[in-house]
Every structure is written in structure tokens, then in C-alpha cells.
PDB file of C-alpha atoms in Angstrom:
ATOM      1  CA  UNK A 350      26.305 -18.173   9.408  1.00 48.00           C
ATOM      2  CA  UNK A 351      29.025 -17.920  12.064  1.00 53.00           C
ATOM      3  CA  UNK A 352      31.709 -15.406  10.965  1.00 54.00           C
ATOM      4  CA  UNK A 353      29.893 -13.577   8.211  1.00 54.00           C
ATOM      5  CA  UNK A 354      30.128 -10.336   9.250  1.00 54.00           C
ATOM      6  CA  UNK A 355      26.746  -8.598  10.338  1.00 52.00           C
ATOM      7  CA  UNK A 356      25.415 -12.271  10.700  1.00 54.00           C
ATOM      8  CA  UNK A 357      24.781 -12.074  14.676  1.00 54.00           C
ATOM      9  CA  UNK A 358      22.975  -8.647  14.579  1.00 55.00           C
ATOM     10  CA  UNK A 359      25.964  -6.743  15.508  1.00 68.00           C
ATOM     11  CA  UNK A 360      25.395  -2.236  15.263  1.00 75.00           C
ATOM     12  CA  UNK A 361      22.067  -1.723  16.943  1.00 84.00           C
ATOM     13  CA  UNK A 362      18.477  -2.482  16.452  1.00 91.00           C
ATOM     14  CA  UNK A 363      17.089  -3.656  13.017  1.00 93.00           C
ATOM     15  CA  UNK A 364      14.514  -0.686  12.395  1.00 91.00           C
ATOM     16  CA  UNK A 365      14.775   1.582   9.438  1.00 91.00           C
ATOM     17  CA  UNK A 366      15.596   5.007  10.170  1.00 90.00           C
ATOM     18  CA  UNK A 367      15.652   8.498   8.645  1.00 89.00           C
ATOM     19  CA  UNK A 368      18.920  10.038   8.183  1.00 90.00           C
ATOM     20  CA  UNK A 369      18.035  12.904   5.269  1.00 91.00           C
ATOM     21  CA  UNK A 370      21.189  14.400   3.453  1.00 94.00           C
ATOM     22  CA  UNK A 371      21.406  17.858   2.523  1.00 94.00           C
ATOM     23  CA  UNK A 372      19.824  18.641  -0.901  1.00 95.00           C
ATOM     24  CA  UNK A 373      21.649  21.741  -2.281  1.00 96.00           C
ATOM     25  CA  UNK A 374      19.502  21.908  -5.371  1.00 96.00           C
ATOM     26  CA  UNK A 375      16.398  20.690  -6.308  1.00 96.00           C
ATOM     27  CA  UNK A 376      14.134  21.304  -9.760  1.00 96.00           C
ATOM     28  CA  UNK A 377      10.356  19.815 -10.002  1.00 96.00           C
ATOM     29  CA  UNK A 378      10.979  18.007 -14.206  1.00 96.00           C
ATOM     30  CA  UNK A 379       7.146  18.004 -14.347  1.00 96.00           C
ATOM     31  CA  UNK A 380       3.853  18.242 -12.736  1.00 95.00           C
ATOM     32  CA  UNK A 381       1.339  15.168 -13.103  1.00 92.00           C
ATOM     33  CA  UNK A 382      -2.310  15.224 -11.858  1.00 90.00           C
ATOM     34  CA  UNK A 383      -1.379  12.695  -9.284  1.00 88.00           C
ATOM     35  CA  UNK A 384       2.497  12.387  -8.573  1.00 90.00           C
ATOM     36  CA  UNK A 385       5.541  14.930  -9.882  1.00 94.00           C
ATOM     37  CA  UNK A 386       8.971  14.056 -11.419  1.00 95.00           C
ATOM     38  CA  UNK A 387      11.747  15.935  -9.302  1.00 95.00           C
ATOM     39  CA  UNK A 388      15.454  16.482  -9.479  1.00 96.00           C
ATOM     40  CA  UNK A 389      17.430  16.575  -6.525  1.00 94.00           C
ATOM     41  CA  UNK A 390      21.329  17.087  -6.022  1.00 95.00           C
ATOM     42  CA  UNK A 391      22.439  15.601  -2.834  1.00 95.00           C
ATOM     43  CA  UNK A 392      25.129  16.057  -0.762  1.00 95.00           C
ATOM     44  CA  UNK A 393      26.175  12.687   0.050  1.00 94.00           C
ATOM     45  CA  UNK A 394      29.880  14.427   2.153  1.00 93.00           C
ATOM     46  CA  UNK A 395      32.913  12.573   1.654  1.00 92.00           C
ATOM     47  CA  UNK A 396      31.131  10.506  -1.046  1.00 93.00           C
ATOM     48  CA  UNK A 397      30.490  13.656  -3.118  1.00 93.00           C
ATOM     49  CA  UNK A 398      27.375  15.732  -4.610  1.00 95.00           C
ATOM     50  CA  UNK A 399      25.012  13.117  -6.825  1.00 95.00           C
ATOM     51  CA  UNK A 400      22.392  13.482  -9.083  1.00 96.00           C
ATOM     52  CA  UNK A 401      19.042  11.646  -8.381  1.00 94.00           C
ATOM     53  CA  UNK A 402      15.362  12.059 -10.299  1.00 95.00           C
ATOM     54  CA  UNK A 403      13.244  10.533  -8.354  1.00 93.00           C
ATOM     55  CA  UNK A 404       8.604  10.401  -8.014  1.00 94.00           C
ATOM     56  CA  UNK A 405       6.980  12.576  -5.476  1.00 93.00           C
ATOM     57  CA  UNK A 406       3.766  10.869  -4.360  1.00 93.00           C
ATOM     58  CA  UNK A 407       1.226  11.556  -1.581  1.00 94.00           C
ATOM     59  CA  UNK A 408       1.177   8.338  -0.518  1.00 94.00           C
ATOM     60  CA  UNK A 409      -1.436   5.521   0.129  1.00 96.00           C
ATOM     61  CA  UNK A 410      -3.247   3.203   1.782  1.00 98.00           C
ATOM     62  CA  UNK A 411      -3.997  -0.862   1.095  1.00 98.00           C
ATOM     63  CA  UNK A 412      -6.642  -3.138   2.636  1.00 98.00           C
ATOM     64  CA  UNK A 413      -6.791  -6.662   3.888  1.00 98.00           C
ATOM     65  CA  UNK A 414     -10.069  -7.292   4.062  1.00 98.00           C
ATOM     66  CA  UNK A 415     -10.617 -10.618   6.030  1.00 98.00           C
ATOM     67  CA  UNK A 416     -14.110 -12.173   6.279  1.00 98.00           C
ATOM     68  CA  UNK A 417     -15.118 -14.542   9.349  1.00 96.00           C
ATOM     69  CA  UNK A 418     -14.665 -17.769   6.799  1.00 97.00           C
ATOM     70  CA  UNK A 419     -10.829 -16.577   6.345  1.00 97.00           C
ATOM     71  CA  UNK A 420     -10.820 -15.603   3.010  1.00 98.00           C
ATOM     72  CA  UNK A 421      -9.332 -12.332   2.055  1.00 98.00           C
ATOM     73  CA  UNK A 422     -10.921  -9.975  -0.874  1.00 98.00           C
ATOM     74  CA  UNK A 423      -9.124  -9.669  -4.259  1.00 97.00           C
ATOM     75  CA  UNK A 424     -10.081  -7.613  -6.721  1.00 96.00           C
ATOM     76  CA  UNK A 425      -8.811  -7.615 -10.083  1.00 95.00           C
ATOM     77  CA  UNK A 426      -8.596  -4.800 -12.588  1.00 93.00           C
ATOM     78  CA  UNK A 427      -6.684  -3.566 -15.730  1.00 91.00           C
ATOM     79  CA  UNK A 428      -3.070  -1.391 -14.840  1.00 92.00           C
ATOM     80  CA  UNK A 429      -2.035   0.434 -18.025  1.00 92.00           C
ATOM     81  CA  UNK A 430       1.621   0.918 -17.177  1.00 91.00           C
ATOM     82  CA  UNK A 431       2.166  -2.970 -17.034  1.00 94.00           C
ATOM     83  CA  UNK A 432      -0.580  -3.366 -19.261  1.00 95.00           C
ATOM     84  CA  UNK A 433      -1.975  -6.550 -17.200  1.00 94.00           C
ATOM     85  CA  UNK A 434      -5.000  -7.206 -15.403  1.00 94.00           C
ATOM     86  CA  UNK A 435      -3.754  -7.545 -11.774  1.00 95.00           C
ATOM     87  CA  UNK A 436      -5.435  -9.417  -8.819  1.00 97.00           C
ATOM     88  CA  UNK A 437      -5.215  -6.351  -5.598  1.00 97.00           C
ATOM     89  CA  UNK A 438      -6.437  -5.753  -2.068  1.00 97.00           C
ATOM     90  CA  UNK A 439      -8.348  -2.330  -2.434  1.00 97.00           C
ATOM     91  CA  UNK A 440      -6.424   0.451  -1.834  1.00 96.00           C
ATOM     92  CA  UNK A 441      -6.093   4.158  -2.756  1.00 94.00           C
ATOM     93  CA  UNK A 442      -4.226   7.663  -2.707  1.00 94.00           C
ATOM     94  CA  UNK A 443      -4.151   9.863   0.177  1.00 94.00           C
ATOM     95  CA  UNK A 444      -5.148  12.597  -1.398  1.00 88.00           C
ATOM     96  CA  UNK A 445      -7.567  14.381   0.688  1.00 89.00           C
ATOM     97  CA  UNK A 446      -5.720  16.989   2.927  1.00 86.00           C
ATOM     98  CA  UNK A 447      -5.289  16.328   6.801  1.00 86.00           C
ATOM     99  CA  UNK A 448      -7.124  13.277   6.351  1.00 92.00           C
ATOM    100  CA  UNK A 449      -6.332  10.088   8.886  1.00 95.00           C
ATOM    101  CA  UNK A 450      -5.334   7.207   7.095  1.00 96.00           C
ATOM    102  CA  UNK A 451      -7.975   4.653   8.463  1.00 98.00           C
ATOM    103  CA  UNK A 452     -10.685   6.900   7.286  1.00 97.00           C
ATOM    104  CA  UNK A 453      -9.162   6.795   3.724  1.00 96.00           C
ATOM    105  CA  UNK A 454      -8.689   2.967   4.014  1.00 98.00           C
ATOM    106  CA  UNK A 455     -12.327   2.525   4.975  1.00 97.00           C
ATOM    107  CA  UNK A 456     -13.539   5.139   2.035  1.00 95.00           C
ATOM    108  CA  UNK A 457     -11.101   3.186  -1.122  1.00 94.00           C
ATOM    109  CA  UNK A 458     -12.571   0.067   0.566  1.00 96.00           C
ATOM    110  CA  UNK A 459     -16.423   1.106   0.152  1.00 94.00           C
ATOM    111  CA  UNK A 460     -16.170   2.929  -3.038  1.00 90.00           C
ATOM    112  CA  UNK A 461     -13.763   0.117  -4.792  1.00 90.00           C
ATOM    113  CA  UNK A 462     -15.637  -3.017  -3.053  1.00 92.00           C
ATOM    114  CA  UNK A 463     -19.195  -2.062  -1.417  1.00 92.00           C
ATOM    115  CA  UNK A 464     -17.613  -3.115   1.817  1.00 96.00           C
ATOM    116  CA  UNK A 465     -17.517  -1.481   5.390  1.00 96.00           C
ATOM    117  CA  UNK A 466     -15.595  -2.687   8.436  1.00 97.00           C
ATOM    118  CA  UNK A 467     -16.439  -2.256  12.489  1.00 97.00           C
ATOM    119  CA  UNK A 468     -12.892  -3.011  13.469  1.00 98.00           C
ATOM    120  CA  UNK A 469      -9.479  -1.812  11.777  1.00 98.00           C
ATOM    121  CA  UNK A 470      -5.862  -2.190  12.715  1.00 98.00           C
ATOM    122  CA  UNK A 471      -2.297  -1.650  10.706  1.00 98.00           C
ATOM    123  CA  UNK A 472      -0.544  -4.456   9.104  1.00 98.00           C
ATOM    124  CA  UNK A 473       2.521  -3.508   8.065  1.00 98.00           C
ATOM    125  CA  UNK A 474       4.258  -0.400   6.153  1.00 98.00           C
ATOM    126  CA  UNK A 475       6.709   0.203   3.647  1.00 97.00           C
ATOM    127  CA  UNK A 476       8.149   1.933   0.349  1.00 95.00           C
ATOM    128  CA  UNK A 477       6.838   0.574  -2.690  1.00 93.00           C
ATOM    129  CA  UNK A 478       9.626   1.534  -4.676  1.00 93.00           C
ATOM    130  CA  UNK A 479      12.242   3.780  -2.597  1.00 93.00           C
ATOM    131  CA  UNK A 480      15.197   3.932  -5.244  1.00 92.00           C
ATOM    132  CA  UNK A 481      12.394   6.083  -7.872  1.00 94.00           C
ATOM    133  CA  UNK A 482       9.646   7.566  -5.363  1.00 94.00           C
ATOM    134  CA  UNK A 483       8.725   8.613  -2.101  1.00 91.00           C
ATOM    135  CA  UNK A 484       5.388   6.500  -2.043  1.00 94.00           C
ATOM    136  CA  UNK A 485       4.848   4.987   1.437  1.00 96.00           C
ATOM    137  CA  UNK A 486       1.916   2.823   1.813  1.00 97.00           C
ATOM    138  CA  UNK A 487      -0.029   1.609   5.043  1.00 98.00           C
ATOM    139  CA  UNK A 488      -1.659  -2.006   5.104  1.00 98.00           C
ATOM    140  CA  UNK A 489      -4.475  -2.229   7.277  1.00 98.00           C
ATOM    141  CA  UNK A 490      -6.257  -4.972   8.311  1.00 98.00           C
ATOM    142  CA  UNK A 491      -9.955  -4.874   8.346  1.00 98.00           C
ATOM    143  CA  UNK A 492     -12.267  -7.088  10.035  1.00 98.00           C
ATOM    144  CA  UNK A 493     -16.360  -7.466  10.828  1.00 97.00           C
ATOM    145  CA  UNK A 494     -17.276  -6.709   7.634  1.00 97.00           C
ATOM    146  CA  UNK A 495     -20.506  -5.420   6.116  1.00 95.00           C
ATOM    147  CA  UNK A 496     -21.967  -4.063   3.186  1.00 90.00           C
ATOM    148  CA  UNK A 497     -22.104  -0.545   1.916  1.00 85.00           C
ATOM    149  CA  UNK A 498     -25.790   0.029   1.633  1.00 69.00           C
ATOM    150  CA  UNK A 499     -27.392   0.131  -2.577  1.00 69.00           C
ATOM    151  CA  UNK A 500     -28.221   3.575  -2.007  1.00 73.00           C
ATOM    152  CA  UNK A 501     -25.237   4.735  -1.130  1.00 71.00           C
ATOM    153  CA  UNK A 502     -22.819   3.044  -3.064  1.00 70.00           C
ATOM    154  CA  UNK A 503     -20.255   4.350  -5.266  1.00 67.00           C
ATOM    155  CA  UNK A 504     -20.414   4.743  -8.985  1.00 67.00           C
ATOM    156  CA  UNK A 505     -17.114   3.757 -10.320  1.00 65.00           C
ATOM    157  CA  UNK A 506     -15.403   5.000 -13.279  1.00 60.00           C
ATOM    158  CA  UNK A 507     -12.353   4.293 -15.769  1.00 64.00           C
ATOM    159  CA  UNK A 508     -10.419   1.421 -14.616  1.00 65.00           C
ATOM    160  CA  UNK A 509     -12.820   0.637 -11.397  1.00 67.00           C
ATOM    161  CA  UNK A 510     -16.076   0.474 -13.896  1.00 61.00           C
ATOM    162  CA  UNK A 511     -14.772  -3.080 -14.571  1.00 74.00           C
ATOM    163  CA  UNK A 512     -13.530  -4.355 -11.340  1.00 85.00           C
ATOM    164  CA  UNK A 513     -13.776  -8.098 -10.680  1.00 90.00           C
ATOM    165  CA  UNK A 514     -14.674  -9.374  -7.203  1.00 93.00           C
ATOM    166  CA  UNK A 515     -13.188 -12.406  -5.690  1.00 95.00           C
ATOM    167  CA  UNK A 516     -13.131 -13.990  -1.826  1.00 97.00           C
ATOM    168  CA  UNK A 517     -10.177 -16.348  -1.895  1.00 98.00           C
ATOM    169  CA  UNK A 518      -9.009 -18.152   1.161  1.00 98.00           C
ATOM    170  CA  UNK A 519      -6.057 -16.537   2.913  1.00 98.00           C
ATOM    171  CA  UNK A 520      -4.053 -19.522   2.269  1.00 98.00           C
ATOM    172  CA  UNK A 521      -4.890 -19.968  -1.263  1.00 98.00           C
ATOM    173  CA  UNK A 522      -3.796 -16.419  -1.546  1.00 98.00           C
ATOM    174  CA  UNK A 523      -0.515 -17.072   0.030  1.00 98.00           C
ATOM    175  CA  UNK A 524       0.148 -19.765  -2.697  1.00 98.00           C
ATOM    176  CA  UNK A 525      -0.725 -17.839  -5.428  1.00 98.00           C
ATOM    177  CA  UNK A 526       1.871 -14.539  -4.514  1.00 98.00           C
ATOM    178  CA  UNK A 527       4.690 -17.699  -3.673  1.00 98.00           C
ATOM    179  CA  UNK A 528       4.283 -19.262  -7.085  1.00 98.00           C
ATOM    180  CA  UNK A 529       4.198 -16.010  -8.831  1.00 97.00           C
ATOM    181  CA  UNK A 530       0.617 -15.722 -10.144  1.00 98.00           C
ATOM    182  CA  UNK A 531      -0.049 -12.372  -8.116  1.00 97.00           C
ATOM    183  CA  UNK A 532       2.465  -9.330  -8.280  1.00 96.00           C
ATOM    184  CA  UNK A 533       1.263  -6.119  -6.841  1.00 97.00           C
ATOM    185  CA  UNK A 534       2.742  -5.194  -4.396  1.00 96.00           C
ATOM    186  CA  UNK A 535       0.200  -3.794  -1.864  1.00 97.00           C
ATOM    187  CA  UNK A 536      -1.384  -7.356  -2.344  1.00 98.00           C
ATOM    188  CA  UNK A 537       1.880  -9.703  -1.633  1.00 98.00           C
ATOM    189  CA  UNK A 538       3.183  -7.554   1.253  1.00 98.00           C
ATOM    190  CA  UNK A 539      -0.594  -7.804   2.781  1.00 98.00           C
ATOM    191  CA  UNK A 540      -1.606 -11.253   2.185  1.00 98.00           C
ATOM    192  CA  UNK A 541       1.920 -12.209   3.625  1.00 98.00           C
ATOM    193  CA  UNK A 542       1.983  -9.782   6.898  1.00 98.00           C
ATOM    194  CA  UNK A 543      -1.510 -11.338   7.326  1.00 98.00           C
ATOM    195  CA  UNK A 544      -0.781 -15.064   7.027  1.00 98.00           C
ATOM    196  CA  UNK A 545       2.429 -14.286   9.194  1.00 98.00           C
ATOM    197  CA  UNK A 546      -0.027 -12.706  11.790  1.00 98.00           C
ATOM    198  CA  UNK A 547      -2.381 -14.879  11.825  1.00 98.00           C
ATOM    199  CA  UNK A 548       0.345 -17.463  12.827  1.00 98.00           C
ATOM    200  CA  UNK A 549       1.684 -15.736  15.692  1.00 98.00           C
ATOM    201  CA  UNK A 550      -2.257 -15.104  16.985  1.00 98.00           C
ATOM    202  CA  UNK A 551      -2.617 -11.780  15.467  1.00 98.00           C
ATOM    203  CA  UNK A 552      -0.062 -10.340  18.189  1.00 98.00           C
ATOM    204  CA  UNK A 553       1.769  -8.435  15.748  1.00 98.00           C
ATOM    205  CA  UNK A 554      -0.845  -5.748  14.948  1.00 98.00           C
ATOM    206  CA  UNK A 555      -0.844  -2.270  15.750  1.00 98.00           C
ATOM    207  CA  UNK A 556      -3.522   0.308  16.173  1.00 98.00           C
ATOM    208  CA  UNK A 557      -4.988   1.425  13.582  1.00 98.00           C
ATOM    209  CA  UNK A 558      -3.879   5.102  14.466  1.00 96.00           C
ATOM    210  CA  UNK A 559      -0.241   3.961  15.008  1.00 97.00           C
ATOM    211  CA  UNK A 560       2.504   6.066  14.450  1.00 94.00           C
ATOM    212  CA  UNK A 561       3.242   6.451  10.802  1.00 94.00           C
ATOM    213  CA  UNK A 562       6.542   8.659  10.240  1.00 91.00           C
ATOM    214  CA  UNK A 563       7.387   7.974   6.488  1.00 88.00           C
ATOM    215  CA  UNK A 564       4.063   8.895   5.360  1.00 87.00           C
ATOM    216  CA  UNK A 565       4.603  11.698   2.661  1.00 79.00           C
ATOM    217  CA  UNK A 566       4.121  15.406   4.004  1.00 71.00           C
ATOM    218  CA  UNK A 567       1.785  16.740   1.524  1.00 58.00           C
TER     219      UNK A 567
END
């Protein structure tokens, strides 16, 4: 790679950072019961003023659930806008107001999967789709696993009434999102960060109250 510029790490640390432009209008296209379609115009400077619609979402949270075998818990259920069945970690919206985002992991990981957790740390982080929305997502990592109780689990509804419950060795998982059985995205980007973890003797996690600046403000 010698002499491709950028190649050597050249112009500072490799960390995302955020660098907001001014937005001299904005119009909210429409109002959904979970996310809203906005229009922004940006002032970008010497590159001009550009147009850009874009998802405003409240953000969520994704769980690795890892059991003392190894194996990591799927769970597979139907997603209308790709109209598939997809194989997931649990995860969920964070859509309860000043709420911490462990507690929401460990509340989409009872109600979706009957399953509680004594320790918790983050994962990894990142934009599920930052060119259309403002979604940020938080993996966690959740270990010493129990059950949630028969009396006080969750009845699920719509989509969740027909969950399917899998444990599949990490490994096994890491095959299937490398030959392209598995696709969402919470799923990939935590079965990977975990496998890549796991490698370098878990040293890479991070408390699970670790600084999160790109969650979503409201």
C-alpha cells in the first residue's frame, strides 16, 4: 500500500466525529407512530446549499446474548418491509423517555426472549443507515444468563407472537453472516464485534454505561 495516499494513517486519529452544518431550513414531510420523514436544507459553504430528506428515529438498542456453552441467541421473525423472515439478536426502540440504554437492552431482551442477564457491557456502536436516518444503535453484550420467571413473562404481540428461538454457536453464527445467510444488521455487526472480542480476550469491551454521543436526542 506504500504511496496510496491516506494509506499510512496520515490527518489524525481514526474516530468518527461530529462536525454538524448549518441547516437553514428544515420541514417535518410526515409524522409516523415510530420514526418521522424530514426535510432539511443544508449549508454545506463553498460547496453550496443541498437538499436532503432524511428518517428521524429515537434510536435503539441490540443484544448479544452469550450463554456459558458459547452459543449466542438468534431469534427469527417476519420483517414486512423486506418481506423475509430474518434470523436477529433481540433488540428494540428507545422509546421510553430518559431511560438508560442497558435498562432498555435488558427489558427488549426479557420481553422478546424470556431471558435476564447479571452482567452487561457495550459491544460496539454505529449508524444503521446514516445516508437516510439518524438511527444509532448500541450492541451490548450480555452474559450470566437466566430466565425471566412464567409469571412474569411477556405476552407478545404482532410480529413477536411468532418468534422462533434458536442457540447457535458463536462460530456457526459467524459463518452464517460471512456466507450471506443472515442480513440484519444489528445481528452481523454483533455476532462479528463479539467473535472479534472474544479473540482479543474480551479486552475490547466497554462499560455498559459508556459514553454514547450519537445516540438520538429525543
Amino acid at each position: 500500500m506504500t504511496g496510496v495516499p491516506g494509506a499510512t494513517g496520515e490527518g489524525g486519529p481514526l474516530v468518527d466525529e461530529a462536525a454538524p452544518r448549518p441547516v437553514v431550513r428544515s420541514e417535518v414531510l410526515h409524522r409516523g407512530r415510530i420514526a418521522d420523514l424530514v426535510r432539511d436544507d443544508v449549508d454545506l459553504g463553498d460547496a453550496g446549499t443541498v437538499t436532503r430528506e432524511y428518517v428521524v428515529h429515537p434510536g435503539a438498542v441490540a443484544i448479544v446474548a452469550l450463554d456459558d456453552a458459547d452459543r449466542v441467541l438468534l431469534l427469527r421473525q417476519y420483517r414486512h418491509p423486506v418481506r423475509a423472515r430474518l434470523w436477529e439478536v433481540p433488540a428494540g426502540l428507545l422509546d421510553v423517555d430518559g431511560e438508560p440504554a442497558v435498562d432498555a437492552a435488558a427489558r427488549e431482551l426479557a420481553e422478546e426472549a424470556d431471558v435476564t442477564a447479571r452482567r452487561w457491557q457495550v459491544l460496539a456502536d454505529f449508524a444503521s443507515s446514516p445516508g437516510s436516518s439518524d438511527e444509532a444503535v448500541r450492541v451490548f453484550l450480555a452474559r450470566d444468563l437466566g430466565e425471566v420467571s412464567a409469571t412474569e413473562r411477556h405476552t407478545r404481540t404482532g410480529e413477536e407472537a411468532g418468534i422462533e428461538v434458536r442457540w447457535v454457536p458463536l462460530d456457526e453464527a459467524v459463518a452464517r453472516v460471512l456466507d450471506g445467510s443472515l442480513h440484519n444488521p444489528s445481528a452481523v455487526v454483533g455476532v462479528l464485534a463479539a467473535a472479534a472480542s472474544r479473540a482479543g480476550g474480551w479486552a475490547s469491551l466497554r462499560p455498559a454505561d459508556a459514553p454514547w454521543p450519537s445516540r438520538p436526542r429525543a
